[in-house]
């Protein structure tokens, strides 16, 4: 049964993804099942989307209720769940206002436009350049792709859009040197996700903020992956007590439903006046209802506290197995955002774990990334450990 799905995909779906040979058809909590009925424990969470696990009852019920009431009407009109979600997001963050869209890349496109428009409105139309970091990931559409400083994503798509300057991540002197009269913003993931689960020095983001203030430029945090409890706080900027002017969100925002957002202070958001930017589906009733339900769970009593404790436990267990395995170069993580960096390619290990009923992810060829649902149990984590340990031993013997 898996086979016919795979055949259809290969024949009729664009070949943009290198997929594993299973089709997942059902999910509950941290578990998913493929078409043949095989069970997997999910340490990928749909790439940091399913932070509450699969088909969380609150989210499912909110979607059902909203779907029966109203699914889409467009932003020509006021939308009840959108207004409520904006109120919630701003009350939970530094931001005063929110623009809604449908994905991470679109949120970053919005941020690029807003940063430029903000300076245009102040008569500084020459300030258009945005500084971004090596190993960043901001999305696949042309603006976000041009902001993404990883050449592997650029191959065959040049010319990129002008106006981006790339510097090393976690390097304040480089940032200081890169700022000119043309700079309008620094765009950075507080912790880099796709680039390898890279955690900055504790003072890095604060340092960037200071530079931005000195030069009167904007600080934009791409929290598409780090947002919604992934790194232990609701937003990663809280970890470093550094508020940006703009933050971009998507992935876990909708509890599994596609939605993106840009959140910013009144000072910058006043540049988004009618006609400047739009998204047909942005902030539609269905996605916003799902996001509201998801946020309610994440911000509920002790939810993040518990996730943090489990994350610390997971990190500890990873450190334990790393000790005996020379193939592990480094263990790192914050909250439920964890990685094992190997000194060998990890793709076979991912397949090995999958065969044994565990979904994990490998990025940058040699970084195993773990993004479990935030409410995964210790027991589920424990079940992965011996499998991972054996696979690592096998890999190091190769
Ligand atoms: C995934 C991701 C994006 C892109 O999000 P899409 O919804 O796939 O467009 C942007 N920034 C970061 C940090 C991401 O992890």
PDB file of N, CA and C in Angstrom, residues 33 48 75 80 142-143 153 198 201 204 213 220 225 233 235 262 314 325 327 336 343 348 350 354 358 379 387 393-394:
ATOM      1  N   UNK A  33       1.900   6.745  12.064  1.00  0.00           N
ATOM      2  CA  UNK A  33       1.830   5.426  11.455  1.00  0.00           C
ATOM      3  C   UNK A  33       1.885   5.550   9.940  1.00  0.00           C
ATOM      4  N   UNK A  48       9.564  20.960  12.999  1.00  0.00           N
ATOM      5  CA  UNK A  48       9.296  21.979  14.041  1.00  0.00           C
ATOM      6  C   UNK A  48       7.923  22.636  13.902  1.00  0.00           C
ATOM      7  N   UNK A  75      -9.237  39.651   3.412  1.00  0.00           N
ATOM      8  CA  UNK A  75      -8.948  40.772   4.302  1.00  0.00           C
ATOM      9  C   UNK A  75      -9.627  42.078   3.864  1.00  0.00           C
ATOM     10  N   UNK A  80     -12.794  37.681  12.865  1.00  0.00           N
ATOM     11  CA  UNK A  80     -12.815  37.523  14.331  1.00  0.00           C
ATOM     12  C   UNK A  80     -11.593  36.753  14.871  1.00  0.00           C
ATOM     13  N   UNK A 142      12.321  34.252  -3.834  1.00  0.00           N
ATOM     14  CA  UNK A 142      13.542  34.958  -4.252  1.00  0.00           C
ATOM     15  C   UNK A 142      14.115  35.920  -3.204  1.00  0.00           C
ATOM     16  N   UNK A 143      13.256  36.648  -2.512  1.00  0.00           N
ATOM     17  CA  UNK A 143      13.771  37.576  -1.506  1.00  0.00           C
ATOM     18  C   UNK A 143      14.408  36.837  -0.341  1.00  0.00           C
ATOM     19  N   UNK A 153      21.777  26.584  -1.786  1.00  0.00           N
ATOM     20  CA  UNK A 153      20.388  26.887  -2.145  1.00  0.00           C
ATOM     21  C   UNK A 153      20.292  27.843  -3.338  1.00  0.00           C
ATOM     22  N   UNK A 198      22.712  25.916  15.502  1.00  0.00           N
ATOM     23  CA  UNK A 198      23.848  26.687  16.004  1.00  0.00           C
ATOM     24  C   UNK A 198      23.389  27.676  17.065  1.00  0.00           C
ATOM     25  N   UNK A 201      26.754  32.744  21.293  1.00  0.00           N
ATOM     26  CA  UNK A 201      27.230  33.135  22.623  1.00  0.00           C
ATOM     27  C   UNK A 201      26.110  33.912  23.313  1.00  0.00           C
ATOM     28  N   UNK A 204      25.685  37.571  22.195  1.00  0.00           N
ATOM     29  CA  UNK A 204      25.677  37.911  20.758  1.00  0.00           C
ATOM     30  C   UNK A 204      24.478  38.775  20.334  1.00  0.00           C
ATOM     31  N   UNK A 213      20.971  49.832  17.500  1.00  0.00           N
ATOM     32  CA  UNK A 213      20.558  51.088  18.139  1.00  0.00           C
ATOM     33  C   UNK A 213      21.545  52.215  17.837  1.00  0.00           C
ATOM     34  N   UNK A 220      15.872  42.343  13.028  1.00  0.00           N
ATOM     35  CA  UNK A 220      14.803  41.408  12.664  1.00  0.00           C
ATOM     36  C   UNK A 220      15.212  39.997  13.093  1.00  0.00           C
ATOM     37  N   UNK A 225      11.520  28.967  13.072  1.00  0.00           N
ATOM     38  CA  UNK A 225      11.772  27.635  13.644  1.00  0.00           C
ATOM     39  C   UNK A 225      11.872  27.647  15.168  1.00  0.00           C
ATOM     40  N   UNK A 233      11.623  28.870  25.706  1.00  0.00           N
ATOM     41  CA  UNK A 233      10.744  30.012  25.974  1.00  0.00           C
ATOM     42  C   UNK A 233       9.745  30.083  24.832  1.00  0.00           C
ATOM     43  N   UNK A 235       9.288  32.489  22.816  1.00  0.00           N
ATOM     44  CA  UNK A 235      10.118  32.969  21.708  1.00  0.00           C
ATOM     45  C   UNK A 235      11.577  32.947  22.155  1.00  0.00           C
ATOM     46  N   UNK A 262       4.268  38.213  10.696  1.00  0.00           N
ATOM     47  CA  UNK A 262       5.328  39.155  11.032  1.00  0.00           C
ATOM     48  C   UNK A 262       4.780  39.965  12.192  1.00  0.00           C
ATOM     49  N   UNK A 314      16.509  15.015  27.795  1.00  0.00           N
ATOM     50  CA  UNK A 314      16.882  14.494  26.471  1.00  0.00           C
ATOM     51  C   UNK A 314      18.356  14.835  26.166  1.00  0.00           C
ATOM     52  N   UNK A 325      30.819   7.163  21.951  1.00  0.00           N
ATOM     53  CA  UNK A 325      30.834   7.070  20.489  1.00  0.00           C
ATOM     54  C   UNK A 325      31.753   8.107  19.850  1.00  0.00           C
ATOM     55  N   UNK A 327      32.239   8.817  16.961  1.00  0.00           N
ATOM     56  CA  UNK A 327      31.683   9.442  15.761  1.00  0.00           C
ATOM     57  C   UNK A 327      30.949  10.751  16.094  1.00  0.00           C
ATOM     58  N   UNK A 336      13.784  21.931  23.366  1.00  0.00           N
ATOM     59  CA  UNK A 336      13.538  20.776  22.496  1.00  0.00           C
ATOM     60  C   UNK A 336      14.106  21.014  21.100  1.00  0.00           C
ATOM     61  N   UNK A 343      31.159  13.297  12.977  1.00  0.00           N
ATOM     62  CA  UNK A 343      32.264  13.535  12.048  1.00  0.00           C
ATOM     63  C   UNK A 343      32.195  12.628  10.815  1.00  0.00           C
ATOM     64  N   UNK A 348      22.618   7.579   6.458  1.00  0.00           N
ATOM     65  CA  UNK A 348      22.309   6.150   6.661  1.00  0.00           C
ATOM     66  C   UNK A 348      21.749   5.895   8.053  1.00  0.00           C
ATOM     67  N   UNK A 350      19.855   7.874   9.725  1.00  0.00           N
ATOM     68  CA  UNK A 350      18.444   8.268   9.725  1.00  0.00           C
ATOM     69  C   UNK A 350      17.589   7.102   9.226  1.00  0.00           C
ATOM     70  N   UNK A 354      14.822   4.868  11.211  1.00  0.00           N
ATOM     71  CA  UNK A 354      13.471   4.778  10.641  1.00  0.00           C
ATOM     72  C   UNK A 354      13.009   3.328  10.574  1.00  0.00           C
ATOM     73  N   UNK A 358      11.783   5.043  14.394  1.00  0.00           N
ATOM     74  CA  UNK A 358      12.063   6.383  14.917  1.00  0.00           C
ATOM     75  C   UNK A 358      12.358   7.348  13.778  1.00  0.00           C
ATOM     76  N   UNK A 379       9.555   8.399  28.464  1.00  0.00           N
ATOM     77  CA  UNK A 379       9.551   7.007  28.026  1.00  0.00           C
ATOM     78  C   UNK A 379       9.812   6.921  26.519  1.00  0.00           C
ATOM     79  N   UNK A 387      18.531   2.597  20.438  1.00  0.00           N
ATOM     80  CA  UNK A 387      18.528   2.475  18.972  1.00  0.00           C
ATOM     81  C   UNK A 387      19.554   3.430  18.371  1.00  0.00           C
ATOM     82  N   UNK A 393      27.201   3.447  17.011  1.00  0.00           N
ATOM     83  CA  UNK A 393      28.311   2.494  17.125  1.00  0.00           C
ATOM     84  C   UNK A 393      28.573   1.842  15.776  1.00  0.00           C
ATOM     85  N   UNK A 394      27.483   1.461  15.109  1.00  0.00           N
ATOM     86  CA  UNK A 394      27.609   0.872  13.762  1.00  0.00           C
ATOM     87  C   UNK A 394      28.298   1.851  12.816  1.00  0.00           C
TER      88      UNK A 394
END
